[in-house]
XYZ file of C-alpha atoms in Angstrom:
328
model
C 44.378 -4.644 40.053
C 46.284 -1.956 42.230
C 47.448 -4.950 44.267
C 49.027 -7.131 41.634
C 51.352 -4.026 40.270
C 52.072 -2.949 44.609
C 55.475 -6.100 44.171
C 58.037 -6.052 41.645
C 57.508 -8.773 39.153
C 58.495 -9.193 35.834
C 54.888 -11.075 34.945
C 53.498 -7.577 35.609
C 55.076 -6.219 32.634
C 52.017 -8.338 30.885
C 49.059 -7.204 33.301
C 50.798 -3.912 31.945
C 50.806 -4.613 28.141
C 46.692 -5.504 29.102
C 46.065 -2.594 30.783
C 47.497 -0.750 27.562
C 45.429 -2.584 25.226
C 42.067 -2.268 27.061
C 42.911 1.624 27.759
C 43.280 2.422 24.463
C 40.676 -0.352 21.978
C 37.416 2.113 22.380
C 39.986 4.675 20.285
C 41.075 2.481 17.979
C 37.350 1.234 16.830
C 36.717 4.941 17.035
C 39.986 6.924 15.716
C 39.368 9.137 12.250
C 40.406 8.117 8.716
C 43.355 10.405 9.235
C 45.625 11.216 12.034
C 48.438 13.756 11.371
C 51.715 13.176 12.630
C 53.890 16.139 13.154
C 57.641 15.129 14.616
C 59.023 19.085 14.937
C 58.325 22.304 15.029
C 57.888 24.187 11.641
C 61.548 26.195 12.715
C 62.936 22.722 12.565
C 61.684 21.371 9.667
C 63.922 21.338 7.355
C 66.320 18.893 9.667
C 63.730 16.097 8.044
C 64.304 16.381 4.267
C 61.361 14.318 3.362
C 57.654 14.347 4.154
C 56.583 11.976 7.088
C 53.205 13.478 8.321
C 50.996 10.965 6.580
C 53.718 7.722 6.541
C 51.324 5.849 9.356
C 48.105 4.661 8.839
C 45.949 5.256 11.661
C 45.860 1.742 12.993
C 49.859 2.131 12.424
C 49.936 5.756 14.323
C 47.737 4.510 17.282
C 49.568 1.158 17.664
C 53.623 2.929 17.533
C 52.044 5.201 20.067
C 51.086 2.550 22.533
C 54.327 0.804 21.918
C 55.796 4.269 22.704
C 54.023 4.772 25.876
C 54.667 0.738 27.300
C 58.498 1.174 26.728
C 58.325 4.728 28.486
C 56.305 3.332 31.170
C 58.768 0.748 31.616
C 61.479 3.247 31.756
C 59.977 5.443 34.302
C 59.257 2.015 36.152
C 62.861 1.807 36.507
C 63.992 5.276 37.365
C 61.590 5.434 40.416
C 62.943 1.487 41.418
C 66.098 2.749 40.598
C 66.153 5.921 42.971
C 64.312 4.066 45.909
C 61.552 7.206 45.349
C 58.902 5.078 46.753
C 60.686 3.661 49.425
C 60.197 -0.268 47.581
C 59.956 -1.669 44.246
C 56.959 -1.839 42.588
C 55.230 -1.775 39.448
C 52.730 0.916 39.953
C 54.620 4.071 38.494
C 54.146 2.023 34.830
C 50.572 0.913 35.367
C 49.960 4.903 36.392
C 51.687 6.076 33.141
C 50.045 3.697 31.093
C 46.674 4.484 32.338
C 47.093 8.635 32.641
C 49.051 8.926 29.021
C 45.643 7.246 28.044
C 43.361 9.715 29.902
C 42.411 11.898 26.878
C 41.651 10.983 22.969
C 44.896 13.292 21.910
C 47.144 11.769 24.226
C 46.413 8.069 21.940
C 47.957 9.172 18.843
C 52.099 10.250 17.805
C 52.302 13.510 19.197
C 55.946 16.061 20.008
C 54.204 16.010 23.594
C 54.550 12.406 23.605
C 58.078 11.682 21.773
C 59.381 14.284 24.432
C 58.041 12.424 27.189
C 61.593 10.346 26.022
C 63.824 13.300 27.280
C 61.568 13.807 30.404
C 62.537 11.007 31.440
C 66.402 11.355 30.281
C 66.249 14.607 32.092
C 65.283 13.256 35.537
C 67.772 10.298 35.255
C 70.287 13.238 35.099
C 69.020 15.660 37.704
C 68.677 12.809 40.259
C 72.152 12.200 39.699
C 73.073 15.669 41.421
C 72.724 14.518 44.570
C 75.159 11.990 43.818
C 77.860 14.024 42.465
C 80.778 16.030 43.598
C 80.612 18.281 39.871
C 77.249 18.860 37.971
C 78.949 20.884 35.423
C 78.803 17.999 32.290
C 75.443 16.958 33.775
C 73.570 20.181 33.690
C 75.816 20.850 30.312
C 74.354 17.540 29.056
C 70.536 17.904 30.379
C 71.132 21.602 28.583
C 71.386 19.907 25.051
C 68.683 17.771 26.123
C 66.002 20.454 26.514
C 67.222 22.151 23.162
C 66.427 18.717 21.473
C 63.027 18.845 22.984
C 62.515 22.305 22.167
C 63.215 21.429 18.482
C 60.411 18.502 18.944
C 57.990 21.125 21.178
C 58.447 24.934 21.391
C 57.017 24.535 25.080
C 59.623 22.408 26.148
C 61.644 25.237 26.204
C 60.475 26.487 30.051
C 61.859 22.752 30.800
C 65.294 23.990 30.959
C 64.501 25.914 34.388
C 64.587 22.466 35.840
C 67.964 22.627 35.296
C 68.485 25.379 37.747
C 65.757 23.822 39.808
C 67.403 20.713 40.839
C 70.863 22.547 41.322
C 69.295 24.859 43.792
C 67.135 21.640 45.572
C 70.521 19.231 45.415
C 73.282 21.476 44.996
C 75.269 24.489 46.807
C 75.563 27.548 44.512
C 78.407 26.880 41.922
C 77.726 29.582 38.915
C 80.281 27.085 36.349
C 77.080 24.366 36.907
C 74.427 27.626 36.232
C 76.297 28.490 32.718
C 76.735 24.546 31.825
C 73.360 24.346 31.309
C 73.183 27.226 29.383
C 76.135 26.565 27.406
C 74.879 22.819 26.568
C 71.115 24.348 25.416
C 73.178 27.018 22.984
C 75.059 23.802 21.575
C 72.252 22.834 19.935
C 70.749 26.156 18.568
C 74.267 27.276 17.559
C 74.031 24.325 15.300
C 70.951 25.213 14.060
C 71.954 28.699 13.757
C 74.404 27.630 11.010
C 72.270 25.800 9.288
C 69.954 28.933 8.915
C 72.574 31.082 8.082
C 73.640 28.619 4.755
C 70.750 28.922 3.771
C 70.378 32.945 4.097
C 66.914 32.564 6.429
C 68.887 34.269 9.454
C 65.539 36.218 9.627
C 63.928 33.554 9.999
C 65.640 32.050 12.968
C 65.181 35.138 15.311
C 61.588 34.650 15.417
C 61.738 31.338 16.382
C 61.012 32.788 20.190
C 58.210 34.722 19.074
C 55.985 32.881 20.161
C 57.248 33.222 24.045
C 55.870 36.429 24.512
C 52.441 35.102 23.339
C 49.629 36.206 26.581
C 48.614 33.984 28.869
C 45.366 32.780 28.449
C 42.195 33.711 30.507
C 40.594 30.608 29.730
C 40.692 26.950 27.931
C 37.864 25.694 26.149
C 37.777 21.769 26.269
C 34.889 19.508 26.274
C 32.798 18.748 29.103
C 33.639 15.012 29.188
C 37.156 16.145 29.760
C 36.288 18.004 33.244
C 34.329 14.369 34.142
C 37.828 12.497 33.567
C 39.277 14.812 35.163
C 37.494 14.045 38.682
C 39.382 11.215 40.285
C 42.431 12.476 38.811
C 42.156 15.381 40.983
C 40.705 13.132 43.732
C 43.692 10.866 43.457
C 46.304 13.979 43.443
C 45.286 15.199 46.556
C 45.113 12.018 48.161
C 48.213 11.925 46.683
C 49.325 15.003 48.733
C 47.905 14.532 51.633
C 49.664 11.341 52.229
C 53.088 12.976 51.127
C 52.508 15.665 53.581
C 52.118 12.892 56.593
C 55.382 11.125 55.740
C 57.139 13.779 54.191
C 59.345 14.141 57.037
C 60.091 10.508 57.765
C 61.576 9.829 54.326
C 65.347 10.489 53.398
C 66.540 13.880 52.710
C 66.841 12.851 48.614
C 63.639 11.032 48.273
C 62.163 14.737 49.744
C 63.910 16.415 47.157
C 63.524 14.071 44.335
C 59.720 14.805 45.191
C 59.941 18.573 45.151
C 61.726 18.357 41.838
C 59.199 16.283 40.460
C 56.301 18.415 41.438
C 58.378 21.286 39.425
C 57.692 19.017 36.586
C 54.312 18.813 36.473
C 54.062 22.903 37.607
C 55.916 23.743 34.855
C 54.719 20.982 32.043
C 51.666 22.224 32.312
C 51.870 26.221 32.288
C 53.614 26.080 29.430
C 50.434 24.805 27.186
C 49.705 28.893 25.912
C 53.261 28.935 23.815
C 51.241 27.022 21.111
C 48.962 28.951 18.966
C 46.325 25.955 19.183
C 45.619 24.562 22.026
C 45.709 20.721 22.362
C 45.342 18.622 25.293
C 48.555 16.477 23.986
C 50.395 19.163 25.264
C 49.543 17.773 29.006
C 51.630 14.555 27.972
C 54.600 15.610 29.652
C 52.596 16.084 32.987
C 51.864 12.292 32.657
C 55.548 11.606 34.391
C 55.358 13.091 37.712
C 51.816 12.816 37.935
C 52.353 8.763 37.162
C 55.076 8.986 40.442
C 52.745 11.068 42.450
C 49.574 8.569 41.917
C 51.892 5.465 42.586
C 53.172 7.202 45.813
C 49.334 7.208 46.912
C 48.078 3.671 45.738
C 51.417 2.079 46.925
C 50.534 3.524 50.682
C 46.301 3.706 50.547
C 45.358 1.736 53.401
C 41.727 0.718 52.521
C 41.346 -1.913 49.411
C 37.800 -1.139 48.734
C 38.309 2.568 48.387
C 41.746 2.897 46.377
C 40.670 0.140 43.835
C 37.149 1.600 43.080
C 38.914 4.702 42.798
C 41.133 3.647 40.219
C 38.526 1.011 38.780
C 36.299 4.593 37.952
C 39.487 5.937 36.673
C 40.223 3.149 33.916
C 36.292 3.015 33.245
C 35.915 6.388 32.692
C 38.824 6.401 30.022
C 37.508 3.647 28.362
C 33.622 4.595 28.651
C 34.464 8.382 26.855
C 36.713 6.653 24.266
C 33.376 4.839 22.954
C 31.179 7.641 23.063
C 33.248 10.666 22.404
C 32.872 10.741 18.446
């Protein structure tokens, strides 16, 4: 399997469309009479003056998400090709995205997590473009309105806009206009929104949208056991992933170093920013799904021994499938 996606060919886009279906049938036989769909956060809802949370069937929610997660895989597919990240075209950065966006039962379904996964993407077309440029300014102002779209969709999305100043620090010399752009382009959006609470005399109402920021850090996370057994050769496959960046780390070009460093800031950030939501859901780990996708391609596209790296993943994709059966 690994083999097939290592060269860039356009018949892989239906090994992919496979993969997706086989990842994601033990669900579908499985799913609950009713799936809710929730598009934005409650501070945001009256942007959508209609009620949408029960408009898809579950069949209908399950099958849009899959659809969702092939034409984001496809798009991540290219940004990697696009930036030379792993050094030659492939297809493994979409069969990785396909097959970790269907590691968990919430990840299957519509979810903000998911829908934002759109603008994670966006995001990193952008920031890899500052190593390009000679002014940032209307990029970071642009990636700034970006976030505050996302953090309409997901509160959490919010800690997202650090990236901004991120990538300007890993690409960029200090240039304070390019610090406020960001800034500027993220109060765009909220200034907007800040009207729109104001017409309708719930000003209140719109300064504790960031409650919820200063909610504690959690001491623990309580999620089903089957979850830490998935969660083995992911872990496995990170560190292999790591290990093998850290011996060729050096011999790759100064931006496909710092495209990597960016990208881990990504994932570190995705996924500390779970304990903004009052409930916990393991959707929320969606938007780790893109750099971790890059990082597992990196490995499988250099593994040197075919027995080991397609086990590996073969006890990845079974293990998905196997708890999708017998998880309800």
């Amino acid at each position: 399997m690994i083999n097939i996606f290592r060269s860039f060919n356009p018949l892989n886009a239906l090994w992919l469309a496979i993969v997706l279906f086989v990842s994601r049938i033990g669900y579908a036989l499985n799913a609950p009479a009713n799936i809710e769909f929730t598009f934005v956060e409650p501070f945001a809802r009256t942007l959508i003056p209609f009620s949408y949370e029960h408009v898809f069937s579950t069949g209908a929610n399950i099958f849009l998400a899959a659809v969702l997660v092939f034409i984001q895989a496809l798009l991540l597919n290219y940004l990697v090709n696009r930036n030379n990240l792993l050094s030659k075209p492939s297809f493994l950065p979409a069969l990785m995205y396909v097959t970790i966006s269907g590691l968990f039962t919430p990840f299957l379904v519509l979810s903000p997590p998911l829908i934002c996964n759109f603008l994670v993407i966006w995001m990193l077309f952008k920031l890899f473009d500052f190593y390009k440029g000679d002014d940032a300014k209307s990029t970071a102002y642009d990636v700034g309105m970006i976030v505050a779209l996302g953090t309409l969709i997901y509160l959490p999305f919010i800690y997202l806009f650090l990236l901004i100043w991120i990538a300007l620090v890993i690409f960029r010399p200090f240039n304070w206009r390019e610090w406020m752009s960001g800034i500027i382009g993220y109060a765009t959006i909220f200034f907007f929104l800040a009207v729109i609470y104001y017409l309708h005399d719930q000003m209140n109402q719109f300064y504790s949208i960031w409650l919820p920021l200063g909610t504690k850090f959690p001491q623990s996370i309580n999620i089903y056991y089957y979850n830490y057994i998935i969660l083995i050769p992911v872990i496995l496959i990170l560190g292999l992933c790591f290990v093998t960046l850290r011996q060729n780390f050096f011999k790759s070009y100064v931006q496909i170093r710092k495209s990597f460093q960016l990208l881990f800031w990504v994932f570190l950030i995705a996924a500390a920013s779970f304990y903004v939501k009052e409930h916990f859901n393991l959707n929320h780990f969606l938007l780790c799904a893109v750099p971790a996708a890059v990082f597992f391609a990196y490995y499988f596209l250099y593994a040197g021994k075919k027995w080991f790296y397609e086990t590996l993943f073969f006890l990845l994709l079974a293990g998905i499938i196997y708890f999708q059966f017998n998880t309800f």
